[in-house]
Amino acid sequence: MNNIGKSLTLIVILAASLCPLTAEAKTALLVTHYGSSDDTTRTLTIDKITADIRSALPLLEVREAYISPIVLRNLAKRGISVESPVDALLRLRVEGYDTVFVQPTTMIDGIETAEVRKFADRVSPFFGLITVGQPLLDSPADCRALVSILEELPSRTGEAVVYVGHGNDRPSTATYTQLDYMLHVGGRSDCHVSTIEGYPTAQTTLIELKRDKKIRNVTLVPLLLVCGNHTKNDIAGEFADVIRSAGYRVDILMRGLAELPAVRDLYVKKALTLVGSH
């Protein structure tokens, strides 16, 4: 917790002792993003997710916070103020909100999603109710919904499309394999799903690409909300090099996933479901 969080904690403790929770206390929704230091992609993606959720819940106070300490520090150096989840939650309590719904915009149930839950647990004694929603891909139905969007991207003759996500070293990285399988059984054998730091890998995806001898061109599409450093440095860098080394021509679609309105709609539905469940 940073200095702001420590100060707010003391204020919350004092406020809670003077103003106990009442039935008249207020309700809010906090949207937690990993965050991005890139102004352009942030405006096109996560800013729009928050705006879309705010439009869908006009009677609810909607705030946002960034999970990544690195992003928060980078933005602070440039005079851009965004709160961490803990700071944002404590500020809400100071302002009289005793019921808070927290909707993460994480893709899978990985490290960042676990962090959000930990943040919420840390401050939960100050609230009447604080509950955390699910990441984008929490169930087979969620994966099917995203696949229905991904499979709409057309490909040319002799071209394969590879969606590249982040991935991790935890069981939740299997979500990307599920997406890959769903695309294939849905008839898009020209589409593949891979990861930067999980499974499938660039090498295993290369094996899949080689099964179709007609493929000469490969388009890499970020399976990431924002088009930031991971796209520019990892996907367009090392991942693309692995594919090129096998003789393929590689193009990169420089687009964050949340630039697609249909993807942002999935997050809006998550938030509506979270609020409607209580």
PDB file of C-alpha atoms in Angstrom:
ATOM      1  CA  MET A   1       0.000   0.000   0.000  1.00  0.00           C
ATOM      2  CA  ASN A   2       1.412   3.426  -0.928  1.00  0.00           C
ATOM      3  CA  ASN A   3       1.381   6.562   1.233  1.00  0.00           C
ATOM      4  CA  ILE A   4      -2.001   7.623  -0.129  1.00  0.00           C
ATOM      5  CA  GLY A   5      -3.434   4.249   0.834  1.00  0.00           C
ATOM      6  CA  LYS A   6      -1.977   4.459   4.341  1.00  0.00           C
ATOM      7  CA  SER A   7      -3.406   7.934   4.881  1.00  0.00           C
ATOM      8  CA  LEU A   8      -6.800   6.913   3.552  1.00  0.00           C
ATOM      9  CA  THR A   9      -6.812   3.869   5.823  1.00  0.00           C
ATOM     10  CA  LEU A  10      -6.480   6.102   8.870  1.00  0.00           C
ATOM     11  CA  ILE A  11      -9.217   8.383   7.580  1.00  0.00           C
ATOM     12  CA  VAL A  12     -11.504   5.419   6.906  1.00  0.00           C
ATOM     13  CA  ILE A  13     -10.965   4.013  10.390  1.00  0.00           C
ATOM     14  CA  LEU A  14     -11.881   7.380  11.900  1.00  0.00           C
ATOM     15  CA  ALA A  15     -14.852   7.889   9.556  1.00  0.00           C
ATOM     16  CA  ALA A  16     -16.161   4.386  10.217  1.00  0.00           C
ATOM     17  CA  SER A  17     -15.994   4.923  13.966  1.00  0.00           C
ATOM     18  CA  LEU A  18     -17.898   8.208  13.726  1.00  0.00           C
ATOM     19  CA  CYS A  19     -20.301   7.197  10.943  1.00  0.00           C
ATOM     20  CA  PRO A  20     -21.328   3.540  11.230  1.00  0.00           C
ATOM     21  CA  LEU A  21     -22.818   1.788   8.203  1.00  0.00           C
ATOM     22  CA  THR A  22     -26.452   2.643   7.632  1.00  0.00           C
ATOM     23  CA  ALA A  23     -29.161   1.599   5.227  1.00  0.00           C
ATOM     24  CA  GLU A  24     -28.827   5.011   3.555  1.00  0.00           C
ATOM     25  CA  ALA A  25     -25.174   4.479   2.644  1.00  0.00           C
ATOM     26  CA  LYS A  26     -24.297   4.577  -1.041  1.00  0.00           C
ATOM     27  CA  THR A  27     -23.381   1.992  -3.695  1.00  0.00           C
ATOM     28  CA  ALA A  28     -20.621   2.165  -6.324  1.00  0.00           C
ATOM     29  CA  LEU A  29     -18.903   0.026  -8.933  1.00  0.00           C
ATOM     30  CA  LEU A  30     -15.133   0.036  -9.313  1.00  0.00           C
ATOM     31  CA  VAL A  31     -13.702  -1.079 -12.663  1.00  0.00           C
ATOM     32  CA  THR A  32     -10.148  -2.382 -12.206  1.00  0.00           C
ATOM     33  CA  HIS A  33      -7.866  -2.419 -15.251  1.00  0.00           C
ATOM     34  CA  TYR A  34      -4.303  -3.682 -15.426  1.00  0.00           C
ATOM     35  CA  GLY A  35      -3.593  -0.279 -16.943  1.00  0.00           C
ATOM     36  CA  SER A  36      -1.490   1.174 -19.745  1.00  0.00           C
ATOM     37  CA  SER A  37       1.118   3.923 -19.986  1.00  0.00           C
ATOM     38  CA  ASP A  38       0.339   4.425 -23.683  1.00  0.00           C
ATOM     39  CA  ASP A  39      -2.085   7.340 -23.998  1.00  0.00           C
ATOM     40  CA  THR A  40      -3.363   6.387 -27.451  1.00  0.00           C
ATOM     41  CA  THR A  41      -4.256   2.767 -26.751  1.00  0.00           C
ATOM     42  CA  ARG A  42      -5.628   3.661 -23.302  1.00  0.00           C
ATOM     43  CA  THR A  43      -8.046   6.115 -24.900  1.00  0.00           C
ATOM     44  CA  LEU A  44      -9.153   3.563 -27.488  1.00  0.00           C
ATOM     45  CA  THR A  45      -9.589   0.649 -25.087  1.00  0.00           C
ATOM     46  CA  ILE A  46      -9.817   0.697 -21.305  1.00  0.00           C
ATOM     47  CA  ASP A  47     -11.117   4.260 -21.139  1.00  0.00           C
ATOM     48  CA  LYS A  48     -13.942   3.159 -23.421  1.00  0.00           C
ATOM     49  CA  ILE A  49     -14.709   0.090 -21.286  1.00  0.00           C
ATOM     50  CA  THR A  50     -15.188   2.318 -18.254  1.00  0.00           C
ATOM     51  CA  ALA A  51     -17.288   4.768 -20.266  1.00  0.00           C
ATOM     52  CA  ASP A  52     -19.473   1.967 -21.657  1.00  0.00           C
ATOM     53  CA  ILE A  53     -20.072   0.521 -18.187  1.00  0.00           C
ATOM     54  CA  ARG A  54     -20.863   3.989 -16.856  1.00  0.00           C
ATOM     55  CA  SER A  55     -23.435   4.479 -19.641  1.00  0.00           C
ATOM     56  CA  ALA A  56     -25.020   1.098 -18.886  1.00  0.00           C
ATOM     57  CA  LEU A  57     -25.323   1.909 -15.162  1.00  0.00           C
ATOM     58  CA  PRO A  58     -26.322   5.593 -15.102  1.00  0.00           C
ATOM     59  CA  LEU A  59     -27.740   5.438 -11.564  1.00  0.00           C
ATOM     60  CA  LEU A  60     -24.559   3.972 -10.077  1.00  0.00           C
ATOM     61  CA  GLU A  61     -21.316   5.742  -9.238  1.00  0.00           C
ATOM     62  CA  VAL A  62     -18.670   4.148 -11.484  1.00  0.00           C
ATOM     63  CA  ARG A  63     -14.950   4.636 -10.769  1.00  0.00           C
ATOM     64  CA  GLU A  64     -11.811   3.021 -12.164  1.00  0.00           C
ATOM     65  CA  ALA A  65      -8.427   1.933 -10.837  1.00  0.00           C
ATOM     66  CA  TYR A  66      -5.232   0.417 -12.258  1.00  0.00           C
ATOM     67  CA  ILE A  67      -3.701  -2.769 -10.892  1.00  0.00           C
ATOM     68  CA  SER A  68      -0.132  -2.390 -12.201  1.00  0.00           C
ATOM     69  CA  PRO A  69       2.206  -0.464  -9.838  1.00  0.00           C
ATOM     70  CA  ILE A  70       4.584   0.126 -12.764  1.00  0.00           C
ATOM     71  CA  VAL A  71       1.868   1.751 -14.869  1.00  0.00           C
ATOM     72  CA  LEU A  72       0.729   3.852 -11.909  1.00  0.00           C
ATOM     73  CA  ARG A  73       4.286   5.110 -11.314  1.00  0.00           C
ATOM     74  CA  ASN A  74       4.836   5.863 -14.996  1.00  0.00           C
ATOM     75  CA  LEU A  75       1.621   7.845 -15.206  1.00  0.00           C
ATOM     76  CA  ALA A  76       2.332   9.704 -11.952  1.00  0.00           C
ATOM     77  CA  LYS A  77       5.695  10.878 -13.329  1.00  0.00           C
ATOM     78  CA  ARG A  78       3.766  12.463 -16.184  1.00  0.00           C
ATOM     79  CA  GLY A  79       1.225  14.102 -13.888  1.00  0.00           C
ATOM     80  CA  ILE A  80      -1.573  11.634 -14.690  1.00  0.00           C
ATOM     81  CA  SER A  81      -3.412  10.614 -11.529  1.00  0.00           C
ATOM     82  CA  VAL A  82      -4.987   7.149 -11.379  1.00  0.00           C
ATOM     83  CA  GLU A  83      -5.594   5.299  -8.126  1.00  0.00           C
ATOM     84  CA  SER A  84      -4.710   1.749  -7.192  1.00  0.00           C
ATOM     85  CA  PRO A  85      -7.639  -0.541  -6.293  1.00  0.00           C
ATOM     86  CA  VAL A  86      -6.950  -0.205  -2.555  1.00  0.00           C
ATOM     87  CA  ASP A  87      -6.748   3.586  -2.695  1.00  0.00           C
ATOM     88  CA  ALA A  88      -9.887   3.829  -4.830  1.00  0.00           C
ATOM     89  CA  LEU A  89     -11.833   1.551  -2.486  1.00  0.00           C
ATOM     90  CA  LEU A  90     -10.770   3.437   0.622  1.00  0.00           C
ATOM     91  CA  ARG A  91     -11.668   6.743  -0.998  1.00  0.00           C
ATOM     92  CA  LEU A  92     -15.133   5.404  -1.772  1.00  0.00           C
ATOM     93  CA  ARG A  93     -15.581   4.447   1.880  1.00  0.00           C
ATOM     94  CA  VAL A  94     -14.494   7.913   3.010  1.00  0.00           C
ATOM     95  CA  GLU A  95     -17.144   9.343   0.689  1.00  0.00           C
ATOM     96  CA  GLY A  96     -19.851   7.197   2.293  1.00  0.00           C
ATOM     97  CA  TYR A  97     -20.075   4.213  -0.056  1.00  0.00           C
ATOM     98  CA  ASP A  98     -20.626   1.045   1.947  1.00  0.00           C
ATOM     99  CA  THR A  99     -21.536  -1.291  -0.933  1.00  0.00           C
ATOM    100  CA  VAL A 100     -18.995  -1.642  -3.737  1.00  0.00           C
ATOM    101  CA  PHE A 101     -18.995  -3.965  -6.720  1.00  0.00           C
ATOM    102  CA  VAL A 102     -15.543  -4.542  -8.210  1.00  0.00           C
ATOM    103  CA  GLN A 103     -15.380  -5.603 -11.857  1.00  0.00           C
ATOM    104  CA  PRO A 104     -11.908  -6.543 -13.141  1.00  0.00           C
ATOM    105  CA  THR A 105     -11.155  -6.300 -16.858  1.00  0.00           C
ATOM    106  CA  THR A 106      -8.603  -9.085 -16.697  1.00  0.00           C
ATOM    107  CA  MET A 107      -8.835 -11.739 -19.427  1.00  0.00           C
ATOM    108  CA  ILE A 108      -8.410 -14.897 -17.354  1.00  0.00           C
ATOM    109  CA  ASP A 109      -8.385 -15.913 -13.694  1.00  0.00           C
ATOM    110  CA  GLY A 110      -4.668 -15.301 -13.283  1.00  0.00           C
ATOM    111  CA  ILE A 111      -2.333 -13.343 -11.031  1.00  0.00           C
ATOM    112  CA  GLU A 112      -3.941  -9.945 -11.616  1.00  0.00           C
ATOM    113  CA  THR A 113      -7.448 -11.234 -10.895  1.00  0.00           C
ATOM    114  CA  ALA A 114      -6.168 -12.803  -7.672  1.00  0.00           C
ATOM    115  CA  GLU A 115      -4.610  -9.441  -6.770  1.00  0.00           C
ATOM    116  CA  VAL A 116      -7.950  -7.684  -7.132  1.00  0.00           C
ATOM    117  CA  ARG A 117      -9.598 -10.202  -4.809  1.00  0.00           C
ATOM    118  CA  LYS A 118      -6.773  -9.705  -2.307  1.00  0.00           C
ATOM    119  CA  PHE A 119      -7.219  -5.930  -2.412  1.00  0.00           C
ATOM    120  CA  ALA A 120     -10.956  -6.296  -1.818  1.00  0.00           C
ATOM    121  CA  ASP A 121     -10.418  -8.696   1.095  1.00  0.00           C
ATOM    122  CA  ARG A 122      -7.929  -6.294   2.664  1.00  0.00           C
ATOM    123  CA  VAL A 123     -10.450  -3.465   2.953  1.00  0.00           C
ATOM    124  CA  SER A 124     -13.641  -5.518   3.320  1.00  0.00           C
ATOM    125  CA  PRO A 125     -13.961  -4.832   7.105  1.00  0.00           C
ATOM    126  CA  PHE A 126     -14.727  -1.204   6.264  1.00  0.00           C
ATOM    127  CA  PHE A 127     -17.697  -2.061   4.033  1.00  0.00           C
ATOM    128  CA  GLY A 128     -21.135  -3.533   4.421  1.00  0.00           C
ATOM    129  CA  LEU A 129     -20.661  -5.422   1.144  1.00  0.00           C
ATOM    130  CA  ILE A 130     -17.756  -5.620  -1.262  1.00  0.00           C
ATOM    131  CA  THR A 131     -17.838  -8.247  -3.997  1.00  0.00           C
ATOM    132  CA  VAL A 132     -15.555  -8.966  -6.949  1.00  0.00           C
ATOM    133  CA  GLY A 133     -16.799  -9.996 -10.393  1.00  0.00           C
ATOM    134  CA  GLN A 134     -15.314 -12.530 -12.776  1.00  0.00           C
ATOM    135  CA  PRO A 135     -12.691 -11.993 -15.502  1.00  0.00           C
ATOM    136  CA  LEU A 136     -13.698 -11.970 -19.155  1.00  0.00           C
ATOM    137  CA  LEU A 137     -13.080 -15.690 -19.709  1.00  0.00           C
ATOM    138  CA  ASP A 138     -14.466 -17.408 -16.632  1.00  0.00           C
ATOM    139  CA  SER A 139     -16.428 -20.243 -18.252  1.00  0.00           C
ATOM    140  CA  PRO A 140     -16.825 -22.187 -21.520  1.00  0.00           C
ATOM    141  CA  ALA A 141     -19.802 -19.932 -22.305  1.00  0.00           C
ATOM    142  CA  ASP A 142     -17.543 -16.878 -21.904  1.00  0.00           C
ATOM    143  CA  CYS A 143     -14.977 -18.422 -24.233  1.00  0.00           C
ATOM    144  CA  ARG A 144     -17.670 -19.220 -26.773  1.00  0.00           C
ATOM    145  CA  ALA A 145     -18.855 -15.612 -26.682  1.00  0.00           C
ATOM    146  CA  LEU A 146     -15.354 -14.318 -27.417  1.00  0.00           C
ATOM    147  CA  VAL A 147     -14.753 -16.918 -30.121  1.00  0.00           C
ATOM    148  CA  SER A 148     -17.925 -15.795 -31.880  1.00  0.00           C
ATOM    149  CA  ILE A 149     -16.253 -12.378 -32.185  1.00  0.00           C
ATOM    150  CA  LEU A 150     -12.794 -13.654 -33.143  1.00  0.00           C
ATOM    151  CA  GLU A 151     -14.039 -15.962 -35.876  1.00  0.00           C
ATOM    152  CA  GLU A 152     -15.567 -12.995 -37.697  1.00  0.00           C
ATOM    153  CA  LEU A 153     -12.112 -11.723 -38.653  1.00  0.00           C
ATOM    154  CA  PRO A 154     -11.627 -12.760 -42.286  1.00  0.00           C
ATOM    155  CA  SER A 155      -8.458 -14.314 -43.666  1.00  0.00           C
ATOM    156  CA  ARG A 156      -7.138 -14.456 -47.194  1.00  0.00           C
ATOM    157  CA  THR A 157      -6.224 -17.541 -49.194  1.00  0.00           C
ATOM    158  CA  GLY A 158      -2.908 -18.896 -47.975  1.00  0.00           C
ATOM    159  CA  GLU A 159      -3.100 -16.920 -44.731  1.00  0.00           C
ATOM    160  CA  ALA A 160      -3.456 -17.975 -41.098  1.00  0.00           C
ATOM    161  CA  VAL A 161      -4.520 -15.758 -38.208  1.00  0.00           C
ATOM    162  CA  VAL A 162      -2.846 -16.232 -34.822  1.00  0.00           C
ATOM    163  CA  TYR A 163      -4.395 -14.544 -31.780  1.00  0.00           C
ATOM    164  CA  VAL A 164      -1.635 -13.996 -29.224  1.00  0.00           C
ATOM    165  CA  GLY A 165      -2.522 -13.545 -25.545  1.00  0.00           C
ATOM    166  CA  HIS A 166      -0.321 -13.038 -22.512  1.00  0.00           C
ATOM    167  CA  GLY A 167      -0.677 -16.359 -20.702  1.00  0.00           C
ATOM    168  CA  ASN A 168       0.932 -17.437 -17.446  1.00  0.00           C
ATOM    169  CA  ASP A 169       2.443 -20.464 -15.699  1.00  0.00           C
ATOM    170  CA  ARG A 170      -0.784 -21.347 -13.900  1.00  0.00           C
ATOM    171  CA  PRO A 171      -3.609 -23.740 -14.838  1.00  0.00           C
ATOM    172  CA  SER A 172      -5.694 -20.802 -16.080  1.00  0.00           C
ATOM    173  CA  THR A 173      -3.441 -20.551 -19.139  1.00  0.00           C
ATOM    174  CA  ALA A 174      -5.425 -23.554 -20.445  1.00  0.00           C
ATOM    175  CA  THR A 175      -8.163 -21.035 -21.274  1.00  0.00           C
ATOM    176  CA  TYR A 176      -6.190 -20.123 -24.390  1.00  0.00           C
ATOM    177  CA  THR A 177      -6.106 -23.750 -25.491  1.00  0.00           C
ATOM    178  CA  GLN A 178      -9.879 -23.850 -25.056  1.00  0.00           C
ATOM    179  CA  LEU A 179     -10.253 -20.832 -27.341  1.00  0.00           C
ATOM    180  CA  ASP A 180      -7.987 -22.471 -29.902  1.00  0.00           C
ATOM    181  CA  TYR A 181     -10.031 -25.676 -29.861  1.00  0.00           C
ATOM    182  CA  MET A 182     -13.332 -23.815 -30.153  1.00  0.00           C
ATOM    183  CA  LEU A 183     -12.102 -21.929 -33.200  1.00  0.00           C
ATOM    184  CA  HIS A 184     -11.056 -25.168 -34.886  1.00  0.00           C
ATOM    185  CA  VAL A 185     -14.234 -27.130 -34.200  1.00  0.00           C
ATOM    186  CA  GLY A 186     -16.174 -24.094 -35.364  1.00  0.00           C
ATOM    187  CA  GLY A 187     -14.606 -24.438 -38.796  1.00  0.00           C
ATOM    188  CA  ARG A 188     -11.811 -21.876 -38.527  1.00  0.00           C
ATOM    189  CA  SER A 189      -8.833 -24.170 -38.986  1.00  0.00           C
ATOM    190  CA  ASP A 190      -6.973 -21.116 -40.311  1.00  0.00           C
ATOM    191  CA  CYS A 191      -7.178 -19.476 -36.868  1.00  0.00           C
ATOM    192  CA  HIS A 192      -4.983 -20.273 -33.887  1.00  0.00           C
ATOM    193  CA  VAL A 193      -4.596 -18.998 -30.329  1.00  0.00           C
ATOM    194  CA  SER A 194      -1.192 -18.727 -28.691  1.00  0.00           C
ATOM    195  CA  THR A 195       0.499 -16.903 -25.812  1.00  0.00           C
ATOM    196  CA  ILE A 196       3.612 -14.939 -24.924  1.00  0.00           C
ATOM    197  CA  GLU A 197       4.276 -16.461 -21.498  1.00  0.00           C
ATOM    198  CA  GLY A 198       1.982 -19.470 -21.246  1.00  0.00           C
ATOM    199  CA  TYR A 199       0.688 -22.325 -23.390  1.00  0.00           C
ATOM    200  CA  PRO A 200       0.263 -22.649 -26.339  1.00  0.00           C
ATOM    201  CA  THR A 201       3.658 -21.193 -27.226  1.00  0.00           C
ATOM    202  CA  ALA A 202       4.999 -19.741 -30.457  1.00  0.00           C
ATOM    203  CA  GLN A 203       6.784 -23.034 -31.057  1.00  0.00           C
ATOM    204  CA  THR A 204       3.682 -25.198 -30.602  1.00  0.00           C
ATOM    205  CA  THR A 205       1.661 -22.838 -32.774  1.00  0.00           C
ATOM    206  CA  LEU A 206       4.322 -23.154 -35.459  1.00  0.00           C
ATOM    207  CA  ILE A 207       3.738 -26.910 -35.456  1.00  0.00           C
ATOM    208  CA  GLU A 208       0.042 -26.273 -36.070  1.00  0.00           C
ATOM    209  CA  LEU A 209       0.780 -23.832 -38.884  1.00  0.00           C
ATOM    210  CA  LYS A 210       2.977 -26.368 -40.662  1.00  0.00           C
ATOM    211  CA  ARG A 211       0.070 -28.828 -40.902  1.00  0.00           C
ATOM    212  CA  ASP A 212      -1.419 -26.703 -43.681  1.00  0.00           C
ATOM    213  CA  LYS A 213       1.095 -26.619 -46.540  1.00  0.00           C
ATOM    214  CA  LYS A 214      -0.847 -23.858 -48.298  1.00  0.00           C
ATOM    215  CA  ILE A 215      -0.168 -21.297 -45.589  1.00  0.00           C
ATOM    216  CA  ARG A 216       2.427 -18.709 -46.578  1.00  0.00           C
ATOM    217  CA  ASN A 217       1.316 -15.612 -44.660  1.00  0.00           C
ATOM    218  CA  VAL A 218       0.564 -15.267 -40.957  1.00  0.00           C
ATOM    219  CA  THR A 219      -1.199 -12.322 -39.322  1.00  0.00           C
ATOM    220  CA  LEU A 220      -0.598 -11.926 -35.602  1.00  0.00           C
ATOM    221  CA  VAL A 221      -3.483 -10.339 -33.705  1.00  0.00           C
ATOM    222  CA  PRO A 222      -3.049  -9.276 -30.048  1.00  0.00           C
ATOM    223  CA  LEU A 223      -5.422 -11.109 -27.716  1.00  0.00           C
ATOM    224  CA  LEU A 224      -4.801  -8.286 -25.266  1.00  0.00           C
ATOM    225  CA  LEU A 225      -7.122  -5.468 -24.245  1.00  0.00           C
ATOM    226  CA  VAL A 226      -4.586  -2.794 -25.140  1.00  0.00           C
ATOM    227  CA  CYS A 227      -2.037  -2.448 -27.914  1.00  0.00           C
ATOM    228  CA  GLY A 228       0.924  -1.583 -25.715  1.00  0.00           C
ATOM    229  CA  ASN A 229       4.410  -2.830 -24.917  1.00  0.00           C
ATOM    230  CA  HIS A 230       3.533  -6.514 -25.053  1.00  0.00           C
ATOM    231  CA  THR A 231       2.311  -6.093 -28.624  1.00  0.00           C
ATOM    232  CA  LYS A 232       5.176  -3.868 -29.745  1.00  0.00           C
ATOM    233  CA  ASN A 233       7.998  -5.706 -27.980  1.00  0.00           C
ATOM    234  CA  ASP A 234       6.868  -9.312 -27.523  1.00  0.00           C
ATOM    235  CA  ILE A 235       4.346 -10.119 -30.245  1.00  0.00           C
ATOM    236  CA  ALA A 236       5.945  -7.985 -32.960  1.00  0.00           C
ATOM    237  CA  GLY A 237       9.374  -8.983 -31.649  1.00  0.00           C
ATOM    238  CA  GLU A 238      10.302 -12.445 -30.393  1.00  0.00           C
ATOM    239  CA  PHE A 239       6.987 -14.144 -31.261  1.00  0.00           C
ATOM    240  CA  ALA A 240       7.030 -12.828 -34.837  1.00  0.00           C
ATOM    241  CA  ASP A 241      10.684 -13.836 -35.212  1.00  0.00           C
ATOM    242  CA  VAL A 242       9.846 -17.444 -34.356  1.00  0.00           C
ATOM    243  CA  ILE A 243       7.192 -17.549 -37.083  1.00  0.00           C
ATOM    244  CA  ARG A 244       9.405 -15.768 -39.636  1.00  0.00           C
ATOM    245  CA  SER A 245      12.247 -18.195 -38.951  1.00  0.00           C
ATOM    246  CA  ALA A 246      10.068 -20.928 -40.479  1.00  0.00           C
ATOM    247  CA  GLY A 247       9.752 -18.995 -43.740  1.00  0.00           C
ATOM    248  CA  TYR A 248       6.376 -17.295 -43.247  1.00  0.00           C
ATOM    249  CA  ARG A 249       5.610 -13.694 -44.068  1.00  0.00           C
ATOM    250  CA  VAL A 250       4.330 -12.081 -40.867  1.00  0.00           C
ATOM    251  CA  ASP A 251       1.991  -9.118 -40.443  1.00  0.00           C
ATOM    252  CA  ILE A 252       0.896  -7.691 -37.094  1.00  0.00           C
ATOM    253  CA  LEU A 253      -2.521  -6.131 -36.548  1.00  0.00           C
ATOM    254  CA  MET A 254      -1.754  -3.289 -34.135  1.00  0.00           C
ATOM    255  CA  ARG A 255      -5.091  -3.238 -32.357  1.00  0.00           C
ATOM    256  CA  GLY A 256      -6.122  -3.726 -28.767  1.00  0.00           C
ATOM    257  CA  LEU A 257      -8.944  -6.209 -28.270  1.00  0.00           C
ATOM    258  CA  ALA A 258     -11.030  -3.621 -26.420  1.00  0.00           C
ATOM    259  CA  GLU A 259     -11.110  -1.457 -29.537  1.00  0.00           C
ATOM    260  CA  LEU A 260     -13.872  -3.820 -30.668  1.00  0.00           C
ATOM    261  CA  PRO A 261     -17.295  -2.669 -29.384  1.00  0.00           C
ATOM    262  CA  ALA A 262     -18.463  -6.295 -29.214  1.00  0.00           C
ATOM    263  CA  VAL A 263     -15.660  -7.124 -26.762  1.00  0.00           C
ATOM    264  CA  ARG A 264     -16.446  -4.100 -24.610  1.00  0.00           C
ATOM    265  CA  ASP A 265     -20.068  -5.259 -24.563  1.00  0.00           C
ATOM    266  CA  LEU A 266     -18.927  -8.508 -22.923  1.00  0.00           C
ATOM    267  CA  TYR A 267     -17.469  -6.488 -20.043  1.00  0.00           C
ATOM    268  CA  VAL A 268     -20.625  -4.427 -19.761  1.00  0.00           C
ATOM    269  CA  LYS A 269     -22.605  -7.665 -19.406  1.00  0.00           C
ATOM    270  CA  LYS A 270     -20.189  -8.849 -16.708  1.00  0.00           C
ATOM    271  CA  ALA A 271     -20.753  -5.651 -14.740  1.00  0.00           C
ATOM    272  CA  LEU A 272     -24.524  -5.805 -15.167  1.00  0.00           C
ATOM    273  CA  THR A 273     -24.543  -9.434 -14.010  1.00  0.00           C
ATOM    274  CA  LEU A 274     -22.412  -8.581 -10.979  1.00  0.00           C
ATOM    275  CA  VAL A 275     -24.653  -5.720  -9.866  1.00  0.00           C
ATOM    276  CA  GLY A 276     -27.839  -7.641 -10.657  1.00  0.00           C
ATOM    277  CA  SER A 277     -26.784 -10.610  -8.552  1.00  0.00           C
ATOM    278  CA  HIS A 278     -27.176  -8.635  -5.296  1.00  0.00           C
TER     279      HIS A 278
END
